[in-house]
Amino acid sequence: MTVLIDTVAWVLVENGRILCARPRGKDVFYIPGGKREGAESDLETLLREIKEELTVLLDPSTAVHVGTYEAEVPGAPTGTVVRMSCYTAHYEGTLSASSEIEETAWFSYADRPLVPPVDQLLFDELKAGGTLL
């Protein structure tokens, strides 16, 4: 039986590095974003999660779908898959880790082993496209 974890993530790349966040109590970094609540659209989920995690407001009119990736979740029961729908978007405000985020970091492709398998798929695509150093 497959269990699907449906997430939406914000892809912010500057100077060949991608913004990643480490939640409190975890030892792994993720692409910022989170799980859909109820019948939220991708965009609604993205705006809410990024405001909660990084205290910035995304401009919904600039949101562009980058790709959707799926991978098994390490350490979860067999068949647990995360689907991550990724978007870029311009933002207003100052990036700052919120109460649920311990720290943020800018990762290059060399940091790929520090993120989960589904995030690694995005890293691979960004590297192949010349966006990620």
Protein backbone atom coordinates (compact mmCIF):
# COMPACT_ATOMS: atom_id res chain seq x y z
CA MET A 1 0.00 0.00 0.00
CA THR A 2 1.32 3.43 -0.95
CA VAL A 3 1.04 6.37 1.42
CA LEU A 4 1.43 9.74 -0.34
CA ILE A 5 2.68 12.83 1.45
CA ASP A 6 1.66 15.81 -0.70
CA THR A 7 3.94 18.85 -0.35
CA VAL A 8 4.64 22.14 -2.10
CA ALA A 9 8.08 23.80 -2.06
CA TRP A 10 9.62 27.17 -2.92
CA VAL A 11 12.71 27.12 -5.10
CA LEU A 12 14.90 30.15 -4.48
CA VAL A 13 18.26 30.07 -6.24
CA GLU A 14 20.70 32.97 -5.92
CA ASN A 15 24.28 32.98 -7.19
CA GLY A 16 24.08 29.30 -8.08
CA ARG A 17 22.95 28.22 -4.59
CA ILE A 18 19.53 27.09 -3.40
CA LEU A 19 17.89 28.12 -0.14
CA CYS A 20 17.31 25.22 2.26
CA ALA A 21 15.84 25.13 5.76
CA ARG A 22 16.29 22.85 8.76
CA PRO A 23 13.23 22.50 11.02
CA ARG A 24 13.67 22.53 14.79
CA GLY A 25 14.45 19.10 16.18
CA LYS A 26 15.57 17.67 12.82
CA ASP A 27 19.06 17.07 11.49
CA VAL A 28 18.22 17.29 7.79
CA PHE A 29 17.68 20.28 5.51
CA TYR A 30 14.72 20.60 3.13
CA ILE A 31 13.60 22.87 0.32
CA PRO A 32 11.30 25.34 2.16
CA GLY A 33 7.60 24.53 2.00
CA GLY A 34 5.25 22.01 3.50
CA LYS A 35 2.15 19.90 3.42
CA ARG A 36 -1.13 20.92 1.87
CA GLU A 37 -3.96 21.53 4.35
CA GLY A 38 -7.45 20.43 3.33
CA ALA A 39 -8.42 21.56 -0.16
CA GLU A 40 -5.67 24.18 -0.49
CA SER A 41 -4.28 24.76 -3.97
CA ASP A 42 -0.55 24.52 -4.61
CA LEU A 43 -0.32 28.31 -4.56
CA GLU A 44 -2.30 28.68 -1.31
CA THR A 45 -0.09 26.06 0.35
CA LEU A 46 3.07 27.72 -0.92
CA LEU A 47 2.12 31.21 0.27
CA ARG A 48 1.07 30.00 3.72
CA GLU A 49 4.05 27.74 4.32
CA ILE A 50 6.69 30.25 3.23
CA LYS A 51 5.17 33.01 5.35
CA GLU A 52 5.15 30.61 8.35
CA GLU A 53 8.68 29.29 7.80
CA LEU A 54 10.64 32.25 6.45
CA THR A 55 8.50 35.32 7.33
CA VAL A 56 8.39 36.63 3.76
CA LEU A 57 5.44 37.19 1.45
CA LEU A 58 5.54 35.57 -1.98
CA ASP A 59 4.07 37.43 -4.95
CA PRO A 60 1.50 34.94 -6.33
CA SER A 61 1.51 36.64 -9.75
CA THR A 62 5.17 35.61 -10.22
CA ALA A 63 4.81 31.94 -9.21
CA VAL A 64 6.10 29.52 -11.86
CA HIS A 65 5.94 25.73 -11.62
CA VAL A 66 9.46 24.26 -11.83
CA GLY A 67 8.55 20.58 -11.58
CA THR A 68 6.98 17.87 -9.46
CA TYR A 69 9.13 15.15 -7.94
CA GLU A 70 8.36 11.90 -6.09
CA ALA A 71 10.59 9.68 -3.96
CA GLU A 72 10.31 7.23 -1.09
CA VAL A 73 10.77 8.66 2.39
CA PRO A 74 13.85 7.28 4.16
CA GLY A 75 13.07 5.73 7.54
CA ALA A 76 9.32 5.64 6.85
CA PRO A 77 7.28 2.47 6.28
CA THR A 78 7.80 0.88 2.86
CA GLY A 79 5.59 2.54 0.27
CA THR A 80 5.63 5.99 1.89
CA VAL A 81 6.21 8.47 -0.93
CA VAL A 82 6.56 12.24 -0.83
CA ARG A 83 5.38 14.29 -3.81
CA MET A 84 6.95 17.76 -3.95
CA SER A 85 5.47 20.33 -6.35
CA CYS A 86 8.09 23.06 -6.76
CA TYR A 87 7.60 26.71 -7.65
CA THR A 88 9.71 29.82 -7.99
CA ALA A 89 8.26 33.20 -7.00
CA HIS A 90 9.46 36.68 -6.11
CA TYR A 91 9.22 37.68 -2.48
CA GLU A 92 8.90 40.76 -0.28
CA GLY A 93 10.52 41.11 3.12
CA THR A 94 13.63 39.82 4.80
CA LEU A 95 14.29 36.09 4.87
CA SER A 96 14.32 34.98 8.49
CA ALA A 97 13.92 31.57 10.11
CA SER A 98 10.61 31.39 11.98
CA SER A 99 9.79 29.57 15.19
CA GLU A 100 9.52 26.21 13.39
CA ILE A 101 12.79 26.63 11.47
CA GLU A 102 16.10 26.26 13.30
CA GLU A 103 18.30 27.55 10.49
CA THR A 104 18.55 28.31 6.80
CA ALA A 105 21.50 27.71 4.49
CA TRP A 106 22.44 28.24 0.85
CA PHE A 107 23.42 24.92 -0.72
CA SER A 108 25.36 24.12 -3.88
CA TYR A 109 25.18 20.80 -5.69
CA ALA A 110 28.01 19.54 -3.47
CA ASP A 111 25.57 19.73 -0.53
CA ARG A 112 23.13 17.34 -2.23
CA PRO A 113 23.76 14.49 0.28
CA LEU A 114 22.42 16.73 3.07
CA VAL A 115 18.85 16.78 1.68
CA PRO A 116 16.24 13.99 1.33
CA PRO A 117 15.90 11.93 -1.89
CA VAL A 118 12.99 13.96 -3.28
CA ASP A 119 14.98 17.18 -2.86
CA GLN A 120 17.95 15.50 -4.51
CA LEU A 121 15.86 15.05 -7.67
CA LEU A 122 15.35 18.82 -7.80
CA PHE A 123 19.08 19.38 -7.18
CA ASP A 124 19.86 17.07 -10.12
CA GLU A 125 17.52 18.93 -12.45
CA LEU A 126 18.82 22.36 -11.41
CA LYS A 127 22.42 21.19 -11.86
CA ALA A 128 21.67 19.72 -15.29
CA GLY A 129 20.05 23.01 -16.30
CA GLY A 130 23.06 25.03 -15.18
CA THR A 131 21.16 26.85 -12.41
CA LEU A 132 22.86 25.16 -9.43
CA LEU A 133 26.62 25.32 -8.96
